[in-house]
GROMACS .gro file of C-alpha atoms in nm:
model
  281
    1UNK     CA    1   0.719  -0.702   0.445
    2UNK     CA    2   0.442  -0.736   0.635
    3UNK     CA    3   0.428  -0.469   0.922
    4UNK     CA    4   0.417  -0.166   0.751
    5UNK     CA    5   0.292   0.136   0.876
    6UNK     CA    6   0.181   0.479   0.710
    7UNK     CA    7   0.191   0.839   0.801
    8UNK     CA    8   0.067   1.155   0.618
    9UNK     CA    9  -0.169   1.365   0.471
   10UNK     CA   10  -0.201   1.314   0.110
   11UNK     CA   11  -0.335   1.054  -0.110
   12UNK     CA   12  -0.170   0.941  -0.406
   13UNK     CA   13   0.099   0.751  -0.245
   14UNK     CA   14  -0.130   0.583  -0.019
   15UNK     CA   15  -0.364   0.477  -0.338
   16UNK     CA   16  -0.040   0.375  -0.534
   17UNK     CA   17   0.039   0.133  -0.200
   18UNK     CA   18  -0.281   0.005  -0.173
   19UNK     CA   19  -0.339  -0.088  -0.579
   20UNK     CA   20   0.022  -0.267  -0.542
   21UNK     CA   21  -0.109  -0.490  -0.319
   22UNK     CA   22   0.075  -0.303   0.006
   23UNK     CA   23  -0.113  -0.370   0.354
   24UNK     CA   24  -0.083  -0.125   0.584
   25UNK     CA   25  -0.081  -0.265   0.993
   26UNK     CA   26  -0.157   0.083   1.093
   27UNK     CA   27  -0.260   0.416   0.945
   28UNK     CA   28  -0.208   0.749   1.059
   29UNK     CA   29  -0.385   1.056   0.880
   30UNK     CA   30  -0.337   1.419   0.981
   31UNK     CA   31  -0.638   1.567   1.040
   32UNK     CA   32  -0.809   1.803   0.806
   33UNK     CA   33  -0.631   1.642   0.567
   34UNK     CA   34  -0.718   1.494   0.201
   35UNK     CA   35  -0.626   1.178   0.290
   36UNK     CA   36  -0.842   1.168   0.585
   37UNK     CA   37  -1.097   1.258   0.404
   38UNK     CA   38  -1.047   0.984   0.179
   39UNK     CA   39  -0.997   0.719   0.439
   40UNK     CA   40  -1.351   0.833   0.599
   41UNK     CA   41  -1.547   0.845   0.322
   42UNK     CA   42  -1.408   0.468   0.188
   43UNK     CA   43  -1.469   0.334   0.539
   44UNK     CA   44  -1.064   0.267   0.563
   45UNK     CA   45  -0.984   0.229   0.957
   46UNK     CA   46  -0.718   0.478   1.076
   47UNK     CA   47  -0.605   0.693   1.341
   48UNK     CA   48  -0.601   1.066   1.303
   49UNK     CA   49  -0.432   1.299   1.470
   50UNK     CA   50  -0.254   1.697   1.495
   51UNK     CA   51   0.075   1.828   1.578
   52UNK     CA   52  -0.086   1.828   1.960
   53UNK     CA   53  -0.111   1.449   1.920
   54UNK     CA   54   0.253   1.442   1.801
   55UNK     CA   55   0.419   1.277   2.162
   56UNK     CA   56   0.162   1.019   2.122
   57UNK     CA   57   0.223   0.930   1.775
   58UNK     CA   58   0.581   0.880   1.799
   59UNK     CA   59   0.571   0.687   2.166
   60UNK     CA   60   0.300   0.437   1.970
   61UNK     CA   61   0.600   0.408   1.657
   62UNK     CA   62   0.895   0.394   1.938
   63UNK     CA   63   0.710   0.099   2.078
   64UNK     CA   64   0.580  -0.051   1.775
   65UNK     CA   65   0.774  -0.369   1.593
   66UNK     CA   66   0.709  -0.204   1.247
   67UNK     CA   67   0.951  -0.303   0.947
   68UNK     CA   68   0.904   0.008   0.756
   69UNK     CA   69   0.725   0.326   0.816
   70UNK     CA   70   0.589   0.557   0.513
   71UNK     CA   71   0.565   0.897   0.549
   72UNK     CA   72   0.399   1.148   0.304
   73UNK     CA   73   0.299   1.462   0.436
   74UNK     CA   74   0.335   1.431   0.762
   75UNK     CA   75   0.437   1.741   0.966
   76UNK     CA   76   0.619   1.508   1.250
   77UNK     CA   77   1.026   1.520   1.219
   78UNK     CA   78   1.131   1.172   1.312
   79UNK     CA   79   1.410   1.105   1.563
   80UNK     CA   80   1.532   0.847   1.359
   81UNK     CA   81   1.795   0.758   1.681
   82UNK     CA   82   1.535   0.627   1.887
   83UNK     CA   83   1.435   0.376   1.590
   84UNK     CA   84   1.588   0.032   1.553
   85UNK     CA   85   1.846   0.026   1.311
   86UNK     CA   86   1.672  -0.268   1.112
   87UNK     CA   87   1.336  -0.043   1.064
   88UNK     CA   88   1.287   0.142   0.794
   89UNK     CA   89   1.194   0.522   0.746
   90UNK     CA   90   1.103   0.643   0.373
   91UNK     CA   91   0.915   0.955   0.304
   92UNK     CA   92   0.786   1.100  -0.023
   93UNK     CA   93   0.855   1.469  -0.110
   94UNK     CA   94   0.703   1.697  -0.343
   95UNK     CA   95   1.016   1.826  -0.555
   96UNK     CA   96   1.354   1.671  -0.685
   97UNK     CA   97   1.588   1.694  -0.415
   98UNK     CA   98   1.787   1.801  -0.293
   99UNK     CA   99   1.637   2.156  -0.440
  100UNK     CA  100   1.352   2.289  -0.247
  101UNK     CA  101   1.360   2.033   0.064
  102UNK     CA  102   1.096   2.181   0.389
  103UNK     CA  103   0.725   2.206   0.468
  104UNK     CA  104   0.590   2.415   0.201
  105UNK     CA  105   0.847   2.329  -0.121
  106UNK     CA  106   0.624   2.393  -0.404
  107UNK     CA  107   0.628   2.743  -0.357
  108UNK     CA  108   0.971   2.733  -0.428
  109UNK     CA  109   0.930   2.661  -0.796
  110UNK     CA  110   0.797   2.953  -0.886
  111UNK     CA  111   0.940   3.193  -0.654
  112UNK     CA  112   1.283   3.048  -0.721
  113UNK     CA  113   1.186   3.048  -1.044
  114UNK     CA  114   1.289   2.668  -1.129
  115UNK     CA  115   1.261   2.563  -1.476
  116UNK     CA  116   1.135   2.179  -1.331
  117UNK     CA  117   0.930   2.020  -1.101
  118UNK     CA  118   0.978   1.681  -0.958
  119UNK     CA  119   0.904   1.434  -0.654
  120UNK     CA  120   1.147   1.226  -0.473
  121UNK     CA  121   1.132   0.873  -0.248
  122UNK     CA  122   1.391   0.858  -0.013
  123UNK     CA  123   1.526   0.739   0.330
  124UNK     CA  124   1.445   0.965   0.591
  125UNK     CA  125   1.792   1.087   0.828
  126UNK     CA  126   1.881   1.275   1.123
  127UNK     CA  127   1.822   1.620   0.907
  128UNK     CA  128   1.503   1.732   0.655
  129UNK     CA  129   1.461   1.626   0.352
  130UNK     CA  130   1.807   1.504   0.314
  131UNK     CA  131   1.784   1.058   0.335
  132UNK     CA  132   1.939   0.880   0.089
  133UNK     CA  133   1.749   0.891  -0.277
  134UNK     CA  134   1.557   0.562  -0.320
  135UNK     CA  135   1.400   0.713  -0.678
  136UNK     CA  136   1.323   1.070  -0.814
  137UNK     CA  137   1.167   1.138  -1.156
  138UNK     CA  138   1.171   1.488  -1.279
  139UNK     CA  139   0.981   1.696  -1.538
  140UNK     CA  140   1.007   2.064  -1.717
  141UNK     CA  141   0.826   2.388  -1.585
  142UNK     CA  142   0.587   2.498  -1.856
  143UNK     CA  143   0.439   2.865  -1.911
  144UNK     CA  144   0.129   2.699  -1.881
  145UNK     CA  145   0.158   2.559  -1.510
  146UNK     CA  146   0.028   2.775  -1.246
  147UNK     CA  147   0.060   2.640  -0.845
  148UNK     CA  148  -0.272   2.483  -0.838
  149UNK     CA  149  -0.145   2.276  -1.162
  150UNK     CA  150   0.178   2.241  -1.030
  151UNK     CA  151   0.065   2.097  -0.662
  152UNK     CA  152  -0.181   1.841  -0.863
  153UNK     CA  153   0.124   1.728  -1.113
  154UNK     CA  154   0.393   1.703  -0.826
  155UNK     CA  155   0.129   1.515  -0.594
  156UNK     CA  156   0.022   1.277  -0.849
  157UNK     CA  157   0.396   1.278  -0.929
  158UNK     CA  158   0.424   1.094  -0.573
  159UNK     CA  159   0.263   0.881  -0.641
  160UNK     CA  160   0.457   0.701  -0.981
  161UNK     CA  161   0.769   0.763  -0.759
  162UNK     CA  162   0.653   0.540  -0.482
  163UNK     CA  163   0.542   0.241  -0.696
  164UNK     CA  164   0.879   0.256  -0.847
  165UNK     CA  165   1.062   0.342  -0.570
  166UNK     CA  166   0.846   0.034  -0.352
  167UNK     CA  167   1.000  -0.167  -0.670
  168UNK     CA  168   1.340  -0.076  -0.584
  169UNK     CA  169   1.343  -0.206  -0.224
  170UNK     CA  170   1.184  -0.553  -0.314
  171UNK     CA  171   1.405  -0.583  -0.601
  172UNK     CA  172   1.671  -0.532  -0.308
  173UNK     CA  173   1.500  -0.715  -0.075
  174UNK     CA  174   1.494  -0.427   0.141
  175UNK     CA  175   1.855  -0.400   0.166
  176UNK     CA  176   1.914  -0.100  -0.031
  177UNK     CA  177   2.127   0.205   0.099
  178UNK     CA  178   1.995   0.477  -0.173
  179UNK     CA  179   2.230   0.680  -0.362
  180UNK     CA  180   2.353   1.042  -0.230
  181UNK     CA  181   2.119   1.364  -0.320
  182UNK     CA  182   2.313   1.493  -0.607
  183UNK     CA  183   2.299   1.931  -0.636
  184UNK     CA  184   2.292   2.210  -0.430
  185UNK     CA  185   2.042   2.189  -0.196
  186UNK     CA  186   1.807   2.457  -0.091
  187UNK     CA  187   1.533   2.489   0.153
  188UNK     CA  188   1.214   2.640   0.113
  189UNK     CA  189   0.914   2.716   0.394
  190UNK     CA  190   0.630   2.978   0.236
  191UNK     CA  191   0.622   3.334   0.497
  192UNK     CA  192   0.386   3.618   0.532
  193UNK     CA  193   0.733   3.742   0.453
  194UNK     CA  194   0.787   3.600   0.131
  195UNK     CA  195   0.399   3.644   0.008
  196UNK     CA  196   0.458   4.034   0.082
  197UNK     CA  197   0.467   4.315  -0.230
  198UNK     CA  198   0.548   4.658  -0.261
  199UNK     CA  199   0.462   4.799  -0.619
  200UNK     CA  200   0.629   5.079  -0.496
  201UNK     CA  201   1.036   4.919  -0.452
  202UNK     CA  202   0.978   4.609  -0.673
  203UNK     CA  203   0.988   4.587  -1.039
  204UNK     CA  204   0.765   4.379  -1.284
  205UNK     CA  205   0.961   4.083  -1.285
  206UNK     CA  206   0.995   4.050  -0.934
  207UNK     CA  207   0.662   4.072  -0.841
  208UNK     CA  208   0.506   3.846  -1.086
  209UNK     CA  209   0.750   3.632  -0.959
  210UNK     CA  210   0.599   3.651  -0.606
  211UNK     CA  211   0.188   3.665  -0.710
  212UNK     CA  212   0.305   3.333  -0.861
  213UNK     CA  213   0.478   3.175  -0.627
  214UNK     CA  214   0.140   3.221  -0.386
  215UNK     CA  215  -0.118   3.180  -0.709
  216UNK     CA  216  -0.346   2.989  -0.517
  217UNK     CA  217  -0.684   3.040  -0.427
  218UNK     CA  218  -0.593   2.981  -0.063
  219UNK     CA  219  -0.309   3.184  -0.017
  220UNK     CA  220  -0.216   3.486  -0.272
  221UNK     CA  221   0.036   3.801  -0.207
  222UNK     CA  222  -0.022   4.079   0.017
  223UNK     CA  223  -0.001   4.427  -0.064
  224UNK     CA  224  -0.081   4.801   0.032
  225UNK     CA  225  -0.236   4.999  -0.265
  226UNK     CA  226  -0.404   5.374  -0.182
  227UNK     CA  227  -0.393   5.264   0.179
  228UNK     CA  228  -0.618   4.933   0.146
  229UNK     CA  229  -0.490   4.582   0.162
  230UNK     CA  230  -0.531   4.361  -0.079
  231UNK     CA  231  -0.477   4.017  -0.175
  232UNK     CA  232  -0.353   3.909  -0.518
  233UNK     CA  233  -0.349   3.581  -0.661
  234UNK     CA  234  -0.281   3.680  -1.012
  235UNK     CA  235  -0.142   3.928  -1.271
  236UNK     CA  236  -0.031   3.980  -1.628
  237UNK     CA  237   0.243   4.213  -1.717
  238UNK     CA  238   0.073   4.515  -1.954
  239UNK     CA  239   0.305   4.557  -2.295
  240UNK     CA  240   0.049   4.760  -2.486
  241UNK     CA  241   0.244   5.114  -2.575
  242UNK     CA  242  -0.028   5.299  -2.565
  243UNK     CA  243  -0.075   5.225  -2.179
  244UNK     CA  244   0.252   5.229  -2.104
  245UNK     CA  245   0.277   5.567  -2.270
  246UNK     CA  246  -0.035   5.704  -2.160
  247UNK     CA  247   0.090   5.562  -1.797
  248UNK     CA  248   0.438   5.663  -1.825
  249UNK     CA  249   0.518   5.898  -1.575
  250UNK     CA  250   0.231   5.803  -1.300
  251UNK     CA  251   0.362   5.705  -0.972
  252UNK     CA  252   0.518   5.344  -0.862
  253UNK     CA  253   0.215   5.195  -0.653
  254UNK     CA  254  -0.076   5.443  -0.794
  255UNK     CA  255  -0.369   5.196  -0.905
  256UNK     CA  256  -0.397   5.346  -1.261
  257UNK     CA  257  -0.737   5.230  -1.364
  258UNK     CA  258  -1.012   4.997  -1.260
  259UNK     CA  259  -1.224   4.792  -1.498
  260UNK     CA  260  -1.410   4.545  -1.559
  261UNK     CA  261  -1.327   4.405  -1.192
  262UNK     CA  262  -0.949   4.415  -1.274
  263UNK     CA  263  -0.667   4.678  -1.150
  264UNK     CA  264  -0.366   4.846  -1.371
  265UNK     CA  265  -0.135   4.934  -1.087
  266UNK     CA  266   0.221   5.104  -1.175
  267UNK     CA  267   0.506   4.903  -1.058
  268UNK     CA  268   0.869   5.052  -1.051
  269UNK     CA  269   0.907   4.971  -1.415
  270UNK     CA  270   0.592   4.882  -1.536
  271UNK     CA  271   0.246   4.832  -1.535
  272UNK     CA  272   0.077   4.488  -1.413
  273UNK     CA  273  -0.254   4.419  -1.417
  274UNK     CA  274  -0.402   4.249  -1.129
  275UNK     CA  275  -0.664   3.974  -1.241
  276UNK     CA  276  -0.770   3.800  -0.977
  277UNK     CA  277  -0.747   3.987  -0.618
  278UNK     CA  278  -0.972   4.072  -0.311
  279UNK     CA  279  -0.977   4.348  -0.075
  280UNK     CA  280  -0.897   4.280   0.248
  281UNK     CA  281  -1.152   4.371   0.453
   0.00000   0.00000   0.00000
């Protein structure tokens, strides 16, 4: 293959192409991005562009001769119609589909509270997420991996798919179908909605179920306490039965102490302390 082109806005699958020996004819990098980062600051020509851009972008691929096109993080949904049907249309995506396919998956993990974490190569279709598998890997969830953990893992993750995905299709000779996404499939964007919580309706569970679906340092969970907004981005459930005696019967929302730049705040059946936070200002 020798007109290959590549679309997106992250990096490992890109370096995984590049130390396999893969030319790309053209490169497109969303702006903003890691990846264009990257590409500027190794002197790698490319084209960037934003979702304004997005007509252009796919009128260049319409009339381009390209054998396959690579997409990995890239916010454009391809029309895959308007493609000839000898070209080729593979994306990479953060999780092992078909669970969590959309925009923002990783998120998903946690708040769906998924014991696993994966990344998948596949053949992009008329719908999301949903192509043909060309190779998924898969690993286990660990108490120890928070979202900024889990988003390095699954994008490095991208990368080791790719190379052995890339394997695949020149085994094939790129004349490979894929096999069928095998599970229920689920789809998962992150909301202002979903990063919303009330210490007031929602229980301990619940909520550090939320603060750690949104544990990141750019986007967190949103909440009301003593009529301020915060932000959270982390919190530990309090067991101590002291506290939770000396606690007992205050009020579900009431911040309960502050110390040491940390909140207790009572929850509808608990305690939580919030460790990392910032009033919203």
């Amino acid at each position: 293959m020798e007109k290959i082109i590549f679309l997106g806005s992250r990096t490992h699958v890109f370096d995984s192409a590049i130390k396999m020996g893969v030319t790309f004819k053209h490169i497109f990098a969303l702006k903003g991005s890691l990846l264009e980062s990257s590409l500027i600051s190794r002197g790698i020509q490319h084209k960037s562009f934003d979702m304004a851009q997005k007509k252009e972008v796919l009128d260049f691929l319409y009339e381009s001769n390209f054998e396959v096109l690579v997409s990995n993080g890239c916010p454009i949904v391809f029309p895959v119609d308007k493609f000839h049907p000898s070209q080729i249309l593979v994306n990479i995506h953060p999780t092992y589909l078909p669970f969590l396919q959309g925009k923002t998956p990783l998120n998903g993990v946690f708040y769906n509270d998924y014991k696993f974490y994966g990344a998948t190569m596949h053949f992009i279709d008329a719908t999301i997420d949903t192509g043909n598998v060309i190779y998924q890997h898969k690993e286990e969830i660990t108490p120890d991996i928070d979202l900024g953990l889990l988003y390095f893992l699954a994008f490095e993750l991208e990368g080791f798919v790719f190379r052995k995905g890339w394997e695949v299709l020149k085994a094939h000779r790129f004349n490979y179908n894929g096999e069928r996404q095998q599970g229920k499939a689920d789809y998962f964007n992150r909301t202002k909605e979903k990063q919303q919580v009330d210490f007031k309706l929602m229980g301990n569970k619940e909520l550090m179920r939320k603060v750690k679906s949104s544990g990141s340092a750019s986007q967190g969970c949103y909440a009301k306490l003593n009529d301020r907004d915060y932000r959270i981005f982390e919190v530990e459930e309090i067991v101590h039965p002291a506290l939770l005696q000396r606690f007992g019967t205050s009020l579900a929302g009431e911040i309960l102490l502050a110390y040491d730049k940390k909140l207790l705040v009572k929850s509808k059946d608990g305690i939580l302390k919030l460790k990392v936070f910032q009033e919203e200002v």
